[in-house]
DNA sequence: TACTCTTATCGTAAAGATACGATAAAGCCC
DNA sequence: GGGCTTTATCGTATCTTTACGATAAGAGTA
């Protein structure tokens, strides 16, 4: 029965919810903070910082990337990640205007 | 095996993730917007606005309440909900400082 | 070429979230 | 009291998320 009725809501609300969803795990919050601090990181550095297995971290990175918040580029045998500043700013704006609507 | 390793992360990151989690469903986003617009609503009004069954809406309201973002008070046979402005402002501050850390 | 390092993906198990019908509980009106 | 309205909770089905081991795939190195 429960086939997630997400599509029945307004596009804006869906988008905001999707953004909130990627921030809804402390690992992803920590990844963003780490990337912000070091500007860019190879995957292994992030794995070292988090209390999770490499496969799990890779999965979290994938989610951040699929929402566009981070970019990843291959660097030899490594993967180098960084925050997509522009996408981040758009997300911040979305959240900001949501909160303004609430106030 | 997967027993959610949330507790292994920093308290601040956990808290932010928990906040993001309640915003991670469009129904809860819509509820907050509705409450903001009308200032306060009885449960039934919210049910009328959302494409979900009463039981489901009640569940979403419970989650918003348990995080403290909304307050509910019994009004005769009805339940009257409103946004907890103070709690909301604290959440906004948390998010703001998180984004500042990212920039 | 063989070997090592690094990371993504697959498969899968467990936990959590979502959704709703049914029902309980509490107040109102007659 | 009896019936109606309103909402919370219970039980349950299903879908989604989280987590990790195993493995594949690609790049560098001896």
mmCIF file of N, CA and C in Angstrom, chain A:
data_model
loop_
_atom_site.group_PDB
_atom_site.id
_atom_site.type_symbol
_atom_site.label_atom_id
_atom_site.label_comp_id
_atom_site.label_asym_id
_atom_site.label_seq_id
_atom_site.Cartn_x
_atom_site.Cartn_y
_atom_site.Cartn_z
ATOM 1 N N UNK A 1 0.799 -1.205 0.000
ATOM 2 C CA UNK A 1 0.000 0.000 0.000
ATOM 3 C C UNK A 1 0.849 1.281 0.000
ATOM 4 N N UNK A 2 1.800 1.399 0.882
ATOM 5 C CA UNK A 2 2.552 2.664 0.962
ATOM 6 C C UNK A 2 3.565 2.760 -0.165
ATOM 7 N N UNK A 3 3.159 3.483 -1.209
ATOM 8 C CA UNK A 3 4.058 3.680 -2.347
ATOM 9 C C UNK A 3 4.533 5.121 -2.383
ATOM 10 N N UNK A 4 4.860 5.676 -1.225
ATOM 11 C CA UNK A 4 5.401 7.025 -1.097
ATOM 12 C C UNK A 4 4.729 8.026 -2.031
ATOM 13 N N UNK A 5 3.926 8.892 -1.457
ATOM 14 C CA UNK A 5 3.105 9.794 -2.264
ATOM 15 C C UNK A 5 3.797 11.117 -2.547
ATOM 16 N N UNK A 6 5.085 11.092 -2.577
ATOM 17 C CA UNK A 6 5.879 12.302 -2.785
ATOM 18 C C UNK A 6 5.419 13.107 -3.993
ATOM 19 N N UNK A 7 5.083 12.413 -5.050
ATOM 20 C CA UNK A 7 4.752 13.090 -6.303
ATOM 21 C C UNK A 7 3.455 13.895 -6.230
ATOM 22 N N UNK A 8 2.703 13.705 -5.182
ATOM 23 C CA UNK A 8 1.441 14.437 -5.057
ATOM 24 C C UNK A 8 1.618 15.827 -4.457
ATOM 25 N N UNK A 9 2.841 16.161 -4.083
ATOM 26 C CA UNK A 9 3.074 17.452 -3.456
ATOM 27 C C UNK A 9 3.636 18.464 -4.456
ATOM 28 N N UNK A 10 3.688 19.719 -4.020
ATOM 29 C CA UNK A 10 4.198 20.763 -4.891
ATOM 30 C C UNK A 10 5.678 20.557 -5.192
ATOM 31 N N UNK A 11 6.055 20.907 -6.383
ATOM 32 C CA UNK A 11 7.436 20.704 -6.815
ATOM 33 C C UNK A 11 8.432 21.366 -5.867
ATOM 34 N N UNK A 12 8.100 22.563 -5.439
ATOM 35 C CA UNK A 12 8.990 23.289 -4.537
ATOM 36 C C UNK A 12 9.174 22.543 -3.223
ATOM 37 N N UNK A 13 8.067 22.019 -2.703
ATOM 38 C CA UNK A 13 8.135 21.280 -1.447
ATOM 39 C C UNK A 13 8.919 19.980 -1.627
ATOM 40 N N UNK A 14 8.738 19.363 -2.779
ATOM 41 C CA UNK A 14 9.492 18.144 -3.065
ATOM 42 C C UNK A 14 10.986 18.423 -3.110
ATOM 43 N N UNK A 15 11.307 19.523 -3.762
ATOM 44 C CA UNK A 15 12.717 19.873 -3.927
ATOM 45 C C UNK A 15 13.383 20.165 -2.585
ATOM 46 N N UNK A 16 12.655 20.921 -1.777
ATOM 47 C CA UNK A 16 13.169 21.242 -0.453
ATOM 48 C C UNK A 16 13.347 19.967 0.382
ATOM 49 N N UNK A 17 12.365 19.086 0.289
ATOM 50 C CA UNK A 17 12.446 17.832 1.030
ATOM 51 C C UNK A 17 13.643 17.008 0.560
ATOM 52 N N UNK A 18 13.882 17.011 -0.737
ATOM 53 C CA UNK A 18 15.003 16.246 -1.277
ATOM 54 C C UNK A 18 16.328 16.803 -0.775
ATOM 55 N N UNK A 19 16.403 18.123 -0.720
ATOM 56 C CA UNK A 19 17.608 18.746 -0.179
ATOM 57 C C UNK A 19 17.788 18.376 1.292
ATOM 58 N N UNK A 20 16.711 18.489 2.037
ATOM 59 C CA UNK A 20 16.784 18.137 3.458
ATOM 60 C C UNK A 20 17.179 16.679 3.634
ATOM 61 N N UNK A 21 16.715 15.848 2.733
ATOM 62 C CA UNK A 21 17.011 14.425 2.868
ATOM 63 C C UNK A 21 18.515 14.137 2.792
ATOM 64 N N UNK A 22 19.216 14.792 1.904
ATOM 65 C CA UNK A 22 20.651 14.519 1.827
ATOM 66 C C UNK A 22 21.396 15.049 3.051
ATOM 67 N N UNK A 23 20.805 16.010 3.723
ATOM 68 C CA UNK A 23 21.436 16.521 4.941
ATOM 69 C C UNK A 23 20.984 15.747 6.177
ATOM 70 N N UNK A 24 20.143 14.746 5.975
ATOM 71 C CA UNK A 24 19.506 14.093 7.116
ATOM 72 C C UNK A 24 20.305 12.917 7.669
ATOM 73 N N UNK A 25 21.552 12.818 7.279
ATOM 74 C CA UNK A 25 22.424 11.800 7.883
ATOM 75 C C UNK A 25 23.724 12.464 8.325
ATOM 76 N N UNK A 26 24.101 12.222 9.590
ATOM 77 C CA UNK A 26 25.295 12.900 10.109
ATOM 78 C C UNK A 26 26.552 12.637 9.296
ATOM 79 N N UNK A 27 26.623 11.514 8.639
ATOM 80 C CA UNK A 27 27.794 11.240 7.805
ATOM 81 C C UNK A 27 27.872 12.248 6.664
ATOM 82 N N UNK A 28 26.736 12.550 6.069
ATOM 83 C CA UNK A 28 26.751 13.482 4.946
ATOM 84 C C UNK A 28 27.020 14.907 5.415
ATOM 85 N N UNK A 29 26.515 15.232 6.594
ATOM 86 C CA UNK A 29 26.847 16.530 7.184
ATOM 87 C C UNK A 29 28.354 16.624 7.407
ATOM 88 N N UNK A 30 28.910 15.570 7.971
ATOM 89 C CA UNK A 30 30.344 15.555 8.271
ATOM 90 C C UNK A 30 31.180 15.610 6.995
ATOM 91 N N UNK A 31 30.729 14.940 5.960
ATOM 92 C CA UNK A 31 31.450 14.976 4.687
ATOM 93 C C UNK A 31 31.501 16.398 4.154
ATOM 94 N N UNK A 32 30.372 17.074 4.176
ATOM 95 C CA UNK A 32 30.327 18.456 3.676
ATOM 96 C C UNK A 32 31.260 19.351 4.487
ATOM 97 N N UNK A 33 31.249 19.182 5.802
ATOM 98 C CA UNK A 33 32.126 20.002 6.640
ATOM 99 C C UNK A 33 33.589 19.722 6.329
ATOM 100 N N UNK A 34 33.911 18.454 6.161
ATOM 101 C CA UNK A 34 35.288 18.084 5.851
ATOM 102 C C UNK A 34 35.735 18.679 4.531
ATOM 103 N N UNK A 35 34.881 18.574 3.539
ATOM 104 C CA UNK A 35 35.217 19.136 2.223
ATOM 105 C C UNK A 35 35.363 20.653 2.290
ATOM 106 N N UNK A 36 34.517 21.281 3.096
ATOM 107 C CA UNK A 36 34.598 22.738 3.215
ATOM 108 C C UNK A 36 35.910 23.147 3.860
ATOM 109 N N UNK A 37 36.321 22.385 4.849
ATOM 110 C CA UNK A 37 37.521 22.742 5.594
ATOM 111 C C UNK A 37 38.773 22.542 4.753
ATOM 112 N N UNK A 38 38.842 21.411 4.059
ATOM 113 C CA UNK A 38 40.050 21.095 3.295
ATOM 114 C C UNK A 38 39.967 21.545 1.844
ATOM 115 N N UNK A 39 38.827 22.109 1.486
ATOM 116 C CA UNK A 39 38.591 22.578 0.129
ATOM 117 C C UNK A 39 38.359 21.425 -0.852
ATOM 118 N N UNK A 40 39.258 20.443 -0.830
ATOM 119 C CA UNK A 40 38.986 19.235 -1.593
ATOM 120 C C UNK A 40 39.665 18.053 -0.924
ATOM 121 N N UNK A 41 39.119 16.870 -1.155
ATOM 122 C CA UNK A 41 39.614 15.655 -0.507
ATOM 123 C C UNK A 41 39.542 14.507 -1.491
ATOM 124 N N UNK A 42 40.502 13.578 -1.357
ATOM 125 C CA UNK A 42 40.313 12.318 -2.050
ATOM 126 C C UNK A 42 39.449 11.439 -1.149
ATOM 127 N N UNK A 43 38.786 10.520 -1.775
ATOM 128 C CA UNK A 43 37.831 9.664 -1.082
ATOM 129 C C UNK A 43 38.409 9.060 0.199
ATOM 130 N N UNK A 44 39.637 8.572 0.086
ATOM 131 C CA UNK A 44 40.279 7.909 1.219
ATOM 132 C C UNK A 44 40.392 8.785 2.448
ATOM 133 N N UNK A 45 40.620 10.073 2.246
ATOM 134 C CA UNK A 45 40.715 10.985 3.386
ATOM 135 C C UNK A 45 39.388 11.067 4.116
ATOM 136 N N UNK A 46 38.328 11.058 3.342
ATOM 137 C CA UNK A 46 36.994 11.132 3.947
ATOM 138 C C UNK A 46 36.695 9.840 4.704
ATOM 139 N N UNK A 47 37.053 8.732 4.093
ATOM 140 C CA UNK A 47 36.851 7.445 4.757
ATOM 141 C C UNK A 47 37.571 7.423 6.109
ATOM 142 N N UNK A 48 38.797 7.982 6.120
ATOM 143 C CA UNK A 48 39.578 7.982 7.360
ATOM 144 C C UNK A 48 38.921 8.774 8.479
ATOM 145 N N UNK A 49 38.170 9.795 8.099
ATOM 146 C CA UNK A 49 37.574 10.691 9.076
ATOM 147 C C UNK A 49 36.274 10.126 9.642
ATOM 148 N N UNK A 50 35.609 9.286 8.891
ATOM 149 C CA UNK A 50 34.290 8.788 9.294
ATOM 150 C C UNK A 50 34.354 7.382 9.888
ATOM 151 N N UNK A 51 33.452 7.090 10.811
ATOM 152 C CA UNK A 51 33.419 5.763 11.432
ATOM 153 C C UNK A 51 32.602 4.770 10.622
ATOM 154 N N UNK A 52 32.844 4.747 9.324
ATOM 155 C CA UNK A 52 32.053 3.887 8.449
ATOM 156 C C UNK A 52 32.979 3.189 7.464
ATOM 157 N N UNK A 53 32.515 2.106 6.922
ATOM 158 C CA UNK A 53 33.299 1.359 5.948
ATOM 159 C C UNK A 53 33.388 2.131 4.638
ATOM 160 N N UNK A 54 34.407 1.794 3.866
ATOM 161 C CA UNK A 54 34.647 2.501 2.600
ATOM 162 C C UNK A 54 33.438 2.426 1.675
ATOM 163 N N UNK A 55 32.818 1.291 1.596
ATOM 164 C CA UNK A 55 31.672 1.132 0.698
ATOM 165 C C UNK A 55 30.527 2.048 1.108
ATOM 166 N N UNK A 56 30.348 2.184 2.403
ATOM 167 C CA UNK A 56 29.262 3.029 2.902
ATOM 168 C C UNK A 56 29.536 4.493 2.610
ATOM 169 N N UNK A 57 30.771 4.907 2.833
ATOM 170 C CA UNK A 57 31.136 6.296 2.556
ATOM 171 C C UNK A 57 30.937 6.599 1.071
ATOM 172 N N UNK A 58 31.345 5.680 0.234
ATOM 173 C CA UNK A 58 31.193 5.860 -1.201
ATOM 174 C C UNK A 58 29.720 6.067 -1.560
ATOM 175 N N UNK A 59 28.870 5.349 -0.865
ATOM 176 C CA UNK A 59 27.433 5.470 -1.100
ATOM 177 C C UNK A 59 26.932 6.861 -0.697
ATOM 178 N N UNK A 60 27.387 7.349 0.450
ATOM 179 C CA UNK A 60 26.984 8.686 0.893
ATOM 180 C C UNK A 60 27.490 9.751 -0.079
ATOM 181 N N UNK A 61 28.715 9.576 -0.550
ATOM 182 C CA UNK A 61 29.268 10.521 -1.521
ATOM 183 C C UNK A 61 28.416 10.552 -2.788
ATOM 184 N N UNK A 62 27.978 9.382 -3.181
ATOM 185 C CA UNK A 62 27.156 9.284 -4.379
ATOM 186 C C UNK A 62 25.854 10.086 -4.220
ATOM 187 N N UNK A 63 25.267 10.016 -3.042
ATOM 188 C CA UNK A 63 24.016 10.747 -2.810
ATOM 189 C C UNK A 63 24.240 12.252 -2.831
ATOM 190 N N UNK A 64 25.318 12.678 -2.215
ATOM 191 C CA UNK A 64 25.635 14.109 -2.238
ATOM 192 C C UNK A 64 25.878 14.572 -3.663
ATOM 193 N N UNK A 65 26.520 13.707 -4.434
ATOM 194 C CA UNK A 65 26.834 14.067 -5.808
ATOM 195 C C UNK A 65 25.575 14.092 -6.659
ATOM 196 N N UNK A 66 24.691 13.111 -6.429
ATOM 197 C CA UNK A 66 23.507 13.043 -7.287
ATOM 198 C C UNK A 66 22.571 14.226 -7.033
ATOM 199 N N UNK A 67 22.642 14.825 -5.870
ATOM 200 C CA UNK A 67 21.865 16.051 -5.636
ATOM 201 C C UNK A 67 22.628 17.266 -6.145
ATOM 202 N N UNK A 68 23.885 17.073 -6.499
ATOM 203 C CA UNK A 68 24.653 18.164 -7.073
ATOM 204 C C UNK A 68 25.442 18.994 -6.078
ATOM 205 N N UNK A 69 25.378 18.628 -4.796
ATOM 206 C CA UNK A 69 26.050 19.438 -3.781
ATOM 207 C C UNK A 69 27.563 19.313 -3.850
ATOM 208 N N UNK A 70 28.056 18.184 -4.328
ATOM 209 C CA UNK A 70 29.499 18.013 -4.475
ATOM 210 C C UNK A 70 29.819 17.546 -5.888
ATOM 211 N N UNK A 71 31.061 17.792 -6.267
ATOM 212 C CA UNK A 71 31.554 17.321 -7.550
ATOM 213 C C UNK A 71 32.690 16.348 -7.290
ATOM 214 N N UNK A 72 32.830 15.370 -8.171
ATOM 215 C CA UNK A 72 33.927 14.435 -8.032
ATOM 216 C C UNK A 72 34.660 14.303 -9.343
ATOM 217 N N UNK A 73 35.988 14.315 -9.280
ATOM 218 C CA UNK A 73 36.708 14.061 -10.518
ATOM 219 C C UNK A 73 37.812 13.046 -10.265
ATOM 220 N N UNK A 74 38.023 12.224 -11.286
ATOM 221 C CA UNK A 74 38.994 11.155 -11.172
ATOM 222 C C UNK A 74 40.387 11.734 -11.303
ATOM 223 N N UNK A 75 41.262 11.292 -10.410
ATOM 224 C CA UNK A 75 42.623 11.817 -10.370
ATOM 225 C C UNK A 75 43.549 10.614 -10.260
ATOM 226 N N UNK A 76 43.932 10.084 -11.395
ATOM 227 C CA UNK A 76 44.692 8.842 -11.405
ATOM 228 C C UNK A 76 43.828 7.745 -10.822
ATOM 229 N N UNK A 77 44.357 6.995 -9.892
ATOM 230 C CA UNK A 77 43.570 5.922 -9.290
ATOM 231 C C UNK A 77 42.618 6.445 -8.217
ATOM 232 N N UNK A 78 42.688 7.712 -7.902
ATOM 233 C CA UNK A 78 41.873 8.283 -6.817
ATOM 234 C C UNK A 78 40.675 9.041 -7.367
ATOM 235 N N UNK A 79 39.779 9.401 -6.394
ATOM 236 C CA UNK A 79 38.655 10.267 -6.719
ATOM 237 C C UNK A 79 38.759 11.485 -5.838
ATOM 238 N N UNK A 80 38.729 12.637 -6.467
ATOM 239 C CA UNK A 80 38.864 13.872 -5.717
ATOM 240 C C UNK A 80 37.526 14.600 -5.670
ATOM 241 N N UNK A 81 37.080 14.877 -4.448
ATOM 242 C CA UNK A 81 35.776 15.514 -4.281
ATOM 243 C C UNK A 81 35.916 16.943 -3.772
ATOM 244 N N UNK A 82 34.966 17.766 -4.190
ATOM 245 C CA UNK A 82 34.885 19.109 -3.633
ATOM 246 C C UNK A 82 33.449 19.598 -3.662
ATOM 247 N N UNK A 83 33.183 20.626 -2.908
ATOM 248 C CA UNK A 83 31.844 21.186 -2.866
ATOM 249 C C UNK A 83 31.578 21.972 -4.144
ATOM 250 N N UNK A 84 30.382 21.842 -4.664
ATOM 251 C CA UNK A 84 29.958 22.670 -5.786
ATOM 252 C C UNK A 84 29.364 23.949 -5.203
ATOM 253 N N UNK A 85 30.195 24.991 -5.195
ATOM 254 C CA UNK A 85 29.815 26.238 -4.509
ATOM 255 C C UNK A 85 28.519 26.815 -5.050
ATOM 256 N N UNK A 86 28.386 26.782 -6.358
ATOM 257 C CA UNK A 86 27.202 27.380 -6.943
ATOM 258 C C UNK A 86 25.940 26.625 -6.520
ATOM 259 N N UNK A 87 25.992 25.300 -6.632
ATOM 260 C CA UNK A 87 24.841 24.491 -6.227
ATOM 261 C C UNK A 87 24.541 24.698 -4.750
ATOM 262 N N UNK A 88 25.601 24.763 -3.962
ATOM 263 C CA UNK A 88 25.418 24.988 -2.532
ATOM 264 C C UNK A 88 24.688 26.295 -2.281
ATOM 265 N N UNK A 89 25.108 27.341 -2.975
ATOM 266 C CA UNK A 89 24.471 28.637 -2.778
ATOM 267 C C UNK A 89 22.997 28.618 -3.166
ATOM 268 N N UNK A 90 22.700 27.885 -4.218
ATOM 269 C CA UNK A 90 21.294 27.779 -4.608
ATOM 270 C C UNK A 90 20.477 27.083 -3.517
ATOM 271 N N UNK A 91 21.069 26.044 -2.955
ATOM 272 C CA UNK A 91 20.379 25.328 -1.882
ATOM 273 C C UNK A 91 20.165 26.230 -0.673
ATOM 274 N N UNK A 92 21.188 26.988 -0.342
ATOM 275 C CA UNK A 92 21.072 27.900 0.794
ATOM 276 C C UNK A 92 19.945 28.900 0.541
ATOM 277 N N UNK A 93 19.891 29.403 -0.692
ATOM 278 C CA UNK A 93 18.829 30.346 -1.031
ATOM 279 C C UNK A 93 17.445 29.714 -0.880
ATOM 280 N N UNK A 94 17.326 28.475 -1.362
ATOM 281 C CA UNK A 94 16.043 27.785 -1.238
ATOM 282 C C UNK A 94 15.627 27.668 0.225
ATOM 283 N N UNK A 95 16.576 27.265 1.044
ATOM 284 C CA UNK A 95 16.263 27.111 2.467
ATOM 285 C C UNK A 95 15.940 28.458 3.103
ATOM 286 N N UNK A 96 16.710 29.451 2.710
ATOM 287 C CA UNK A 96 16.488 30.769 3.271
ATOM 288 C C UNK A 96 15.069 31.259 2.957
ATOM 289 N N UNK A 97 14.655 31.094 1.721
ATOM 290 C CA UNK A 97 13.333 31.625 1.372
ATOM 291 C C UNK A 97 12.234 30.766 2.008
ATOM 292 N N UNK A 98 12.519 29.510 2.221
ATOM 293 C CA UNK A 98 11.559 28.673 2.950
ATOM 294 C C UNK A 98 11.368 29.200 4.366
ATOM 295 N N UNK A 99 12.463 29.482 5.027
ATOM 296 C CA UNK A 99 12.364 29.957 6.405
ATOM 297 C C UNK A 99 11.733 31.336 6.471
ATOM 298 N N UNK A 100 12.003 32.137 5.451
ATOM 299 C CA UNK A 100 11.348 33.452 5.429
ATOM 300 C C UNK A 100 9.843 33.296 5.311
ATOM 301 N N UNK A 101 9.454 32.304 4.506
ATOM 302 C CA UNK A 101 8.023 32.042 4.358
ATOM 303 C C UNK A 101 7.412 31.612 5.697
ATOM 304 N N UNK A 102 8.204 30.978 6.506
ATOM 305 C CA UNK A 102 7.682 30.502 7.797
ATOM 306 C C UNK A 102 7.591 31.621 8.826
ATOM 307 N N UNK A 103 8.339 32.678 8.597
ATOM 308 C CA UNK A 103 8.391 33.708 9.641
ATOM 309 C C UNK A 103 7.448 34.877 9.402
#
